[in-house]
Short mmCIF file of C-alpha atoms and ligand atoms in Angstrom, two decimals:
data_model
loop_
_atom_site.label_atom_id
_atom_site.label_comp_id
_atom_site.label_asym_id
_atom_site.label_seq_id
_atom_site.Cartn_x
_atom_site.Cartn_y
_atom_site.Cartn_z
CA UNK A 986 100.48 99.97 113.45
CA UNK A 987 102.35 102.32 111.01
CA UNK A 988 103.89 100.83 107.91
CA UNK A 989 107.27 99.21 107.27
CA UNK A 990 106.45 96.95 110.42
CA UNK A 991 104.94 93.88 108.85
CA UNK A 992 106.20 94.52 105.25
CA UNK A 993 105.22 90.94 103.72
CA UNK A 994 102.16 90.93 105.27
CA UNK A 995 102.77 87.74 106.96
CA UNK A 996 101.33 88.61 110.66
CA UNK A 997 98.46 91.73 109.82
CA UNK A 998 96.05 89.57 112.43
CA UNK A 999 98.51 88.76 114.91
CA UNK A 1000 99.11 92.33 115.08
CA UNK A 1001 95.59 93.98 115.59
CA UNK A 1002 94.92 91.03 118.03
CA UNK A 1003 97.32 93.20 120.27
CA UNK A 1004 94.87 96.06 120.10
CA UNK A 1005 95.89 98.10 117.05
CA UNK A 1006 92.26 99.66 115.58
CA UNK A 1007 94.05 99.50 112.02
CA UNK A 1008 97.39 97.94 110.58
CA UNK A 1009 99.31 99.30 107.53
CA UNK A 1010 100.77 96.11 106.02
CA UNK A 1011 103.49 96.97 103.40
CA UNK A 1012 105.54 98.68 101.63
CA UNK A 1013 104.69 96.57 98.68
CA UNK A 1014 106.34 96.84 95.60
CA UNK A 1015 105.87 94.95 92.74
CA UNK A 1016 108.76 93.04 92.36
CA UNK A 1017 111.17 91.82 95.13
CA UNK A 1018 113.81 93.89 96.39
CA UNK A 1019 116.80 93.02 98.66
CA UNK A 1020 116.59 96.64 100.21
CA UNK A 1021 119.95 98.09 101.41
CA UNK A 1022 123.21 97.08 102.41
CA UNK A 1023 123.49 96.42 106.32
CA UNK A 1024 123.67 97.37 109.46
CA UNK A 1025 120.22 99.22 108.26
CA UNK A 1026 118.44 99.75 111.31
CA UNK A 1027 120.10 101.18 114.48
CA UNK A 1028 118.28 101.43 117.69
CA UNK A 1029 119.05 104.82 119.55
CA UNK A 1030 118.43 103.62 123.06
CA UNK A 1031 118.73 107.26 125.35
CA UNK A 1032 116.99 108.72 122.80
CA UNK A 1033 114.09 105.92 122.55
CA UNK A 1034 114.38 106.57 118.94
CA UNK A 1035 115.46 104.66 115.41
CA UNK A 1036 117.71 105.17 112.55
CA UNK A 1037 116.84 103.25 109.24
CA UNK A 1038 118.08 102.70 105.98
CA UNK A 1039 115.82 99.58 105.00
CA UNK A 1040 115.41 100.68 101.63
CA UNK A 1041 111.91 98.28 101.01
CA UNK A 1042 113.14 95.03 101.43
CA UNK A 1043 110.19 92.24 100.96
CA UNK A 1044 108.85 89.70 98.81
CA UNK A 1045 107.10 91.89 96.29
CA UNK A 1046 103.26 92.06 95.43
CA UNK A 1047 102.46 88.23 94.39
CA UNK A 1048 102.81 86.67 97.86
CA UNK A 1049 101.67 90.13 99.78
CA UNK A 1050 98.88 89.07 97.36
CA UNK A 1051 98.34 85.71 98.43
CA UNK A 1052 98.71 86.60 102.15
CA UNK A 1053 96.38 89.80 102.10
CA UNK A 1054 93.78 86.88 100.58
CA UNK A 1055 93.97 84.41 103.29
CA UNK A 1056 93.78 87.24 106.41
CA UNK A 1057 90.52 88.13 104.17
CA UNK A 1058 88.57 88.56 107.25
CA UNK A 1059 90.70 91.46 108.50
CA UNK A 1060 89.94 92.97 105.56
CA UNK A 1061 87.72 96.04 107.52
CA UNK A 1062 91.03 96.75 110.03
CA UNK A 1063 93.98 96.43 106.83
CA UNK A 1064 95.39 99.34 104.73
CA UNK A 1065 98.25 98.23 102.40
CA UNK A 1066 101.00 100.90 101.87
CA UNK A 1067 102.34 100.69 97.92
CA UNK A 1068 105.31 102.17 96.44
CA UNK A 1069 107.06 102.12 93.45
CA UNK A 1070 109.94 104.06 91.24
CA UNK A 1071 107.44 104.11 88.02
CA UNK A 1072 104.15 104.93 87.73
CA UNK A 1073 103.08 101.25 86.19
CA UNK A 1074 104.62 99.70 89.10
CA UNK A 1075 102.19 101.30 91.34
CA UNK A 1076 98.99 101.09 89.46
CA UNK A 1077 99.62 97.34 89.43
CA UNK A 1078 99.72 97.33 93.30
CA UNK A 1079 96.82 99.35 93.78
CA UNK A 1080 94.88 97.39 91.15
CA UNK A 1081 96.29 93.90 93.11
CA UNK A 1082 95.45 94.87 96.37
CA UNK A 1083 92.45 97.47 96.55
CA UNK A 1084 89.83 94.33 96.78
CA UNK A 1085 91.40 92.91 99.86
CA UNK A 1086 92.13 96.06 101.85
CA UNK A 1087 89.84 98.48 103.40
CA UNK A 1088 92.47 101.04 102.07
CA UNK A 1089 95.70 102.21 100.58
CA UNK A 1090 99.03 104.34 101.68
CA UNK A 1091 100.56 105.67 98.55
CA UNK A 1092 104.33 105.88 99.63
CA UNK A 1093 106.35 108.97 97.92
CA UNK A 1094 108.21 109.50 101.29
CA UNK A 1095 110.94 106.97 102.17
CA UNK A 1096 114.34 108.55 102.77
CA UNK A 1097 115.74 105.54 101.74
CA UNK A 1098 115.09 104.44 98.63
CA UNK A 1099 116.79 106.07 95.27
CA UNK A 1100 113.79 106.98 92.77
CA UNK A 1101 111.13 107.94 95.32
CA UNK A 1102 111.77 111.40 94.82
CA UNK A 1103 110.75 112.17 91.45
CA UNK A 1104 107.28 112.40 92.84
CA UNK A 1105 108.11 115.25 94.81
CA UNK A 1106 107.55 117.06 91.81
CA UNK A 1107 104.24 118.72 92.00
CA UNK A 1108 102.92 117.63 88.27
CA UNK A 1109 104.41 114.57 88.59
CA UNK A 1110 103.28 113.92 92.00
CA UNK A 1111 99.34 115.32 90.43
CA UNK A 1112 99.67 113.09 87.51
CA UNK A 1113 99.74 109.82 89.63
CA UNK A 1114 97.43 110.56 91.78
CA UNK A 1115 94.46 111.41 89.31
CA UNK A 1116 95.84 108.15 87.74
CA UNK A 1117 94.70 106.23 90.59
CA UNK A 1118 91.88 108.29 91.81
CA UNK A 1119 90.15 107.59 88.65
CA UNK A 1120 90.85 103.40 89.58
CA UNK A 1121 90.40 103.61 93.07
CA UNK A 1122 87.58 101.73 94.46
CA UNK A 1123 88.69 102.43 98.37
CA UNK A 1124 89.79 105.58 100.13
CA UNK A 1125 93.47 106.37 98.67
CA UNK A 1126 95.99 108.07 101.26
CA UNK A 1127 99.16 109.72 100.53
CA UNK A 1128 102.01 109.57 102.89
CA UNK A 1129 104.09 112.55 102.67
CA UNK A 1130 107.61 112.87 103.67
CA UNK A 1131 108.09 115.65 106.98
CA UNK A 1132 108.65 119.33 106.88
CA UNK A 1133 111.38 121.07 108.23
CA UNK A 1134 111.04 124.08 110.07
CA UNK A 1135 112.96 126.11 107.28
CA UNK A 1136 110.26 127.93 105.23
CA UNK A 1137 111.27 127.01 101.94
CA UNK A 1138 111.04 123.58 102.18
CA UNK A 1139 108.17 123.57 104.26
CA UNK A 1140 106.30 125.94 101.71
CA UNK A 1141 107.67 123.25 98.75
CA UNK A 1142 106.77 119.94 100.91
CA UNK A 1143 103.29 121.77 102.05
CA UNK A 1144 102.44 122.66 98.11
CA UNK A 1145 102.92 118.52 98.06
CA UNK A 1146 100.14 118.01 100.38
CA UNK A 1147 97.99 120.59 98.39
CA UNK A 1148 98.18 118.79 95.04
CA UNK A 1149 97.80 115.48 96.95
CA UNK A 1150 94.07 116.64 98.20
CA UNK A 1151 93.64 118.83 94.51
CA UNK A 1152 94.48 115.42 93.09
CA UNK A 1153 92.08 113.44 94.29
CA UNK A 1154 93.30 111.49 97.48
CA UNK A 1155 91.09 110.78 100.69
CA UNK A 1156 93.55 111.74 103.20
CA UNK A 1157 97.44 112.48 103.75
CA UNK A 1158 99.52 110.46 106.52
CA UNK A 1159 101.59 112.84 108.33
CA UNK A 1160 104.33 111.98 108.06
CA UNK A 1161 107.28 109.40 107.00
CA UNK A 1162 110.56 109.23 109.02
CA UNK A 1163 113.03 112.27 109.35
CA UNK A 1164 116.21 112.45 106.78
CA UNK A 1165 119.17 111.76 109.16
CA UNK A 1166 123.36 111.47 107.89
CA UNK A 1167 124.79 108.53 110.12
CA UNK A 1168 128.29 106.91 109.39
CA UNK A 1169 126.42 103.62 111.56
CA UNK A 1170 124.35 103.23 108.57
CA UNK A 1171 125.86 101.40 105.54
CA UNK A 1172 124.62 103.26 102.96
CA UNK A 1173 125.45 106.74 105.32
CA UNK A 1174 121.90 107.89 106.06
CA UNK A 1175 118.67 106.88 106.20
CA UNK A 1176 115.49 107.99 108.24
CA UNK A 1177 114.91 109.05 112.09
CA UNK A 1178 111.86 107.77 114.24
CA UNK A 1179 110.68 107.36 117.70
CA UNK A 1180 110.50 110.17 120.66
CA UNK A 1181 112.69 112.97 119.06
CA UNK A 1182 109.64 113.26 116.25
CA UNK A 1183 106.47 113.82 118.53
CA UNK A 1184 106.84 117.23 119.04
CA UNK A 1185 106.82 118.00 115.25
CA UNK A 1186 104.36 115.36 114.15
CA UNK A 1187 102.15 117.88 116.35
CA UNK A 1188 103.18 121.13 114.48
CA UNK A 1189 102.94 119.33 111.05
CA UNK A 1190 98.87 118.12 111.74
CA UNK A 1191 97.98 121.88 113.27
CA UNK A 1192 100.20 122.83 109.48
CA UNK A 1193 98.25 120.47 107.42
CA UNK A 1194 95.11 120.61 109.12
CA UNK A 1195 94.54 124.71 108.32
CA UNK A 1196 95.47 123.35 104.63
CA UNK A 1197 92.96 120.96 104.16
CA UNK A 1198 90.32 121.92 106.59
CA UNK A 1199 88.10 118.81 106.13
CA UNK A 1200 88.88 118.04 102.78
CA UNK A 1201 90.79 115.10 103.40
CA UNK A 1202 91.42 112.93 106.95
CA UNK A 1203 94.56 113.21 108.61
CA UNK A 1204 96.45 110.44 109.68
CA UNK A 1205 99.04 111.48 112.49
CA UNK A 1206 102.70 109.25 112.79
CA UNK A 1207 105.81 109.80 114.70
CA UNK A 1208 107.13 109.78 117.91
CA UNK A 1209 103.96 108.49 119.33
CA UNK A 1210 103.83 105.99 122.82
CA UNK A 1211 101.15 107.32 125.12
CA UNK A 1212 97.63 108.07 125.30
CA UNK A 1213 98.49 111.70 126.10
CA UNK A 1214 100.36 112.00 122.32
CA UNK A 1215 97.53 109.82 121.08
CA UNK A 1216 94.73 112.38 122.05
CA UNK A 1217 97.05 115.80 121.61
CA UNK A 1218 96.88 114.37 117.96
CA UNK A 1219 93.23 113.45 117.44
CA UNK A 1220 93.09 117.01 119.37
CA UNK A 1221 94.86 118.76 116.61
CA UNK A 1222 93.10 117.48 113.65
CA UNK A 1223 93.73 113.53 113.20
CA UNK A 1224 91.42 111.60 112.32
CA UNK A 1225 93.53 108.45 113.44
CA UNK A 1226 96.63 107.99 114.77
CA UNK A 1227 100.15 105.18 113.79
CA UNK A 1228 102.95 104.04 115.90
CA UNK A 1229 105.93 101.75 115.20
CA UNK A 1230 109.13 102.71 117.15
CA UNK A 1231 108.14 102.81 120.65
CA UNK A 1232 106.47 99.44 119.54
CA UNK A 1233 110.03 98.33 119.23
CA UNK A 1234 110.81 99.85 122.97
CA UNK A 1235 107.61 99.69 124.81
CA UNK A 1236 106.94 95.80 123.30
CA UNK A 1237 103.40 93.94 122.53
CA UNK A 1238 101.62 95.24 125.84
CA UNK A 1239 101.60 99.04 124.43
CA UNK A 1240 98.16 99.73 122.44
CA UNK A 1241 96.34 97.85 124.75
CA UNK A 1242 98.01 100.23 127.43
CA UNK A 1243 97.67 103.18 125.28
CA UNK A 1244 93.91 102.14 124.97
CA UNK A 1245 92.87 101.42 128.55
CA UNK A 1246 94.47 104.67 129.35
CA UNK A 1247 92.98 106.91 126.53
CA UNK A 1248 89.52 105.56 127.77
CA UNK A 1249 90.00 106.78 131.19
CA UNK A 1250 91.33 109.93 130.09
CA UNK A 1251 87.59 110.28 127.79
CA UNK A 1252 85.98 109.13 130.94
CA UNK A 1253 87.34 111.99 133.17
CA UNK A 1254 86.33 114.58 130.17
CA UNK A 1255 83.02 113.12 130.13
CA UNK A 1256 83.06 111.98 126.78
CA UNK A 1257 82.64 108.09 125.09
CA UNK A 1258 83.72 108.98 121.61
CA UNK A 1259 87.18 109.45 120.51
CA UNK A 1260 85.60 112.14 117.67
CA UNK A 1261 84.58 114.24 120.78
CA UNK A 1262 88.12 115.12 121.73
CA UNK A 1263 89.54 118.16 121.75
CA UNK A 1264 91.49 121.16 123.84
CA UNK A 1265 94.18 119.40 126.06
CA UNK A 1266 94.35 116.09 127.26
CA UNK A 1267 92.78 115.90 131.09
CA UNK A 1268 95.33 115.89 134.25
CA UNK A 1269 94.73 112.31 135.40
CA UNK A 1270 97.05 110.43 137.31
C1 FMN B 1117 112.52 99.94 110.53
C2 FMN B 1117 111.49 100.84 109.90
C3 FMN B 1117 110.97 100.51 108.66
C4 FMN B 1117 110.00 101.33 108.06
N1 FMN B 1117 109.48 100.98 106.84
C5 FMN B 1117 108.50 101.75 106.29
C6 FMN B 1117 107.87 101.35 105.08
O1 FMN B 1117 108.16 100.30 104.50
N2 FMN B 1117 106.92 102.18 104.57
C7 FMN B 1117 106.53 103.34 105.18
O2 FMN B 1117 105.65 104.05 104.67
N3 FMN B 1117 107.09 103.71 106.34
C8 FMN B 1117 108.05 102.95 106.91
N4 FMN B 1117 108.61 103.32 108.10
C9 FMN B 1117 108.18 104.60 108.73
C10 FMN B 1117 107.07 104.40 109.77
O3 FMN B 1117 105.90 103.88 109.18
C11 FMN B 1117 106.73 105.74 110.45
O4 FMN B 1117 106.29 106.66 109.47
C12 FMN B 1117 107.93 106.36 111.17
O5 FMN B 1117 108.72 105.35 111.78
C13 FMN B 1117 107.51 107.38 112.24
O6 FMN B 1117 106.68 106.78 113.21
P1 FMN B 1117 107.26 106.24 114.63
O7 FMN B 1117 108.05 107.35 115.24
O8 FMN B 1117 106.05 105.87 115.41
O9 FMN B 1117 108.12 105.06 114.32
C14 FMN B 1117 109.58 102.51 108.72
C15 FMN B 1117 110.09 102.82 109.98
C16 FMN B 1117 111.04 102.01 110.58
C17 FMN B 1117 111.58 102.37 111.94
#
């Protein structure tokens, strides 16, 4: 389960008891934040997609805290994604948090909140991450905001994930949700998810993966809700795979349908490890 889903971290077992192999709880900030003005989130029905403009709403760290202690026992199965407008704000997440989570999403990429994007710049961008690379005692991830298909920003947003890895992260998550101007949103834009993204959550892993060839794991997100999308992904380069819109369309039943069917399709390629997969997924009905 891809962040933003259980951002208080009140339900992290409940959710991998429905067959997620990893939850992102979060995004955490350090203080709480009311988040934007609503309506905020607008479902896109035909489209099986999502428009938000949440803006991290939630509790702040102290009771993520508190929570992330009690579901202790998760601890192997729980990333925690951290954000922040200031540099201090993060470090005291990270330096919170690292000891209950098997992991940590460093997020520079929502569309929705005012401040995020000063660590778009490269240096800055460097300069936090070798900040907590040096106090990291689990693997760090980064998760970047998506590229467009025009070439300047792709070449300005792919120079992103090449500090990132320079920097000192583990791995990138690929990628956030999609800038989108809607006059249904309060605040008049926010971010896209769901269907419309799958096709280019495939281009930007083939992108990313000829970047960092091995360097750092990939984790693939957006516009995922089938075992087919699940192994096209691995396929490409991830090294593991997040999903939270068609969650919202598809309800609880989906990753333990997405598993049963992603072991059949290993079965008919004659393999029993999801690290073995690769080409095209196999024509099974
Ligand atoms: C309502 C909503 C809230 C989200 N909140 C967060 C968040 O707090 N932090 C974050 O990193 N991503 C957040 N996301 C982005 C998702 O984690 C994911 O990157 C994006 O939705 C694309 O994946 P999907 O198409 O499977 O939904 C949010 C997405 C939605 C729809």
């Amino acid at each position: 389960m891809a962040a933003g889903f259980d951002k208080d971290c009140k339900v992290l077992g409940s959710v991998l008891s429905l067959g997620f192999g990893f939850v992102t709880g979060g995004t955490v900030t350090l203080a709480s934040r009311p988040g934007n003005p609503k309506p905020r989130v607008i479902r896109l029905i035909d489209k099986k997609a999502v428009m938000n403009s949440m803006g991290f709403p939630g509790q702040g760290l102290e009771p993520a805290v508190k929570r992330l202690s009690k579901s202790h026992k998760h601890k192997r199965r729980v990333l925690v994604s951290i954000s922040g407008t200031i540099e201090d704000e993060i470090f005291e997440c990270l330096r919170q948090t690292q000891s209950l989570v098997s992991g940590l999403e460093l997020n520079i990429s929502s569309p929705n909140t005012a401040g995020l994007r000063i660590f778009h710049e490269p240096a800055r961008l460097r300069g936090l991450i070798e900040g907590l690379a040096a106090e990291k005692t689990v693997p760090l991830f980064v998760k970047l905001p998506p590229w467009p298909r025009d070439e300047d920003t792709r070449r300005e947003l792919l120079k992103l994930a090449d500090t990132a890895v320079d920097a000192g992260v583990d791995g990138l998550v690929i990628a956030n949700t999609h800038p989108i101007e809607s006059s249904c949103l309060k605040v008049g834009r926010g971010g896209l998810s769901g269907a419309p993204l799958f096709e280019h959550t495939e281009l930007m892993i083939a992108d990313v993966q000829a970047r960092v060839q091995g360097q750092a794991s990939i984790i693939a997100c957006g516009g995922v809700s089938t075992a087919e999308h699940v192994w096209k992904l691995l396929a490409t380069g991830a090294s593991a795979v997040q999903l939270y819109t068609s969650f919202i369309y598809e309800g609880p039943g989906l990753p333990a349908r997405i598993n049963k069917r992603l072991v059949k399709l290993m079965s008919a390629a004659g393999i029993s490890s999801v690290e073995d997969i690769s080409g095209p997924p196999p024509p099974v009905k």
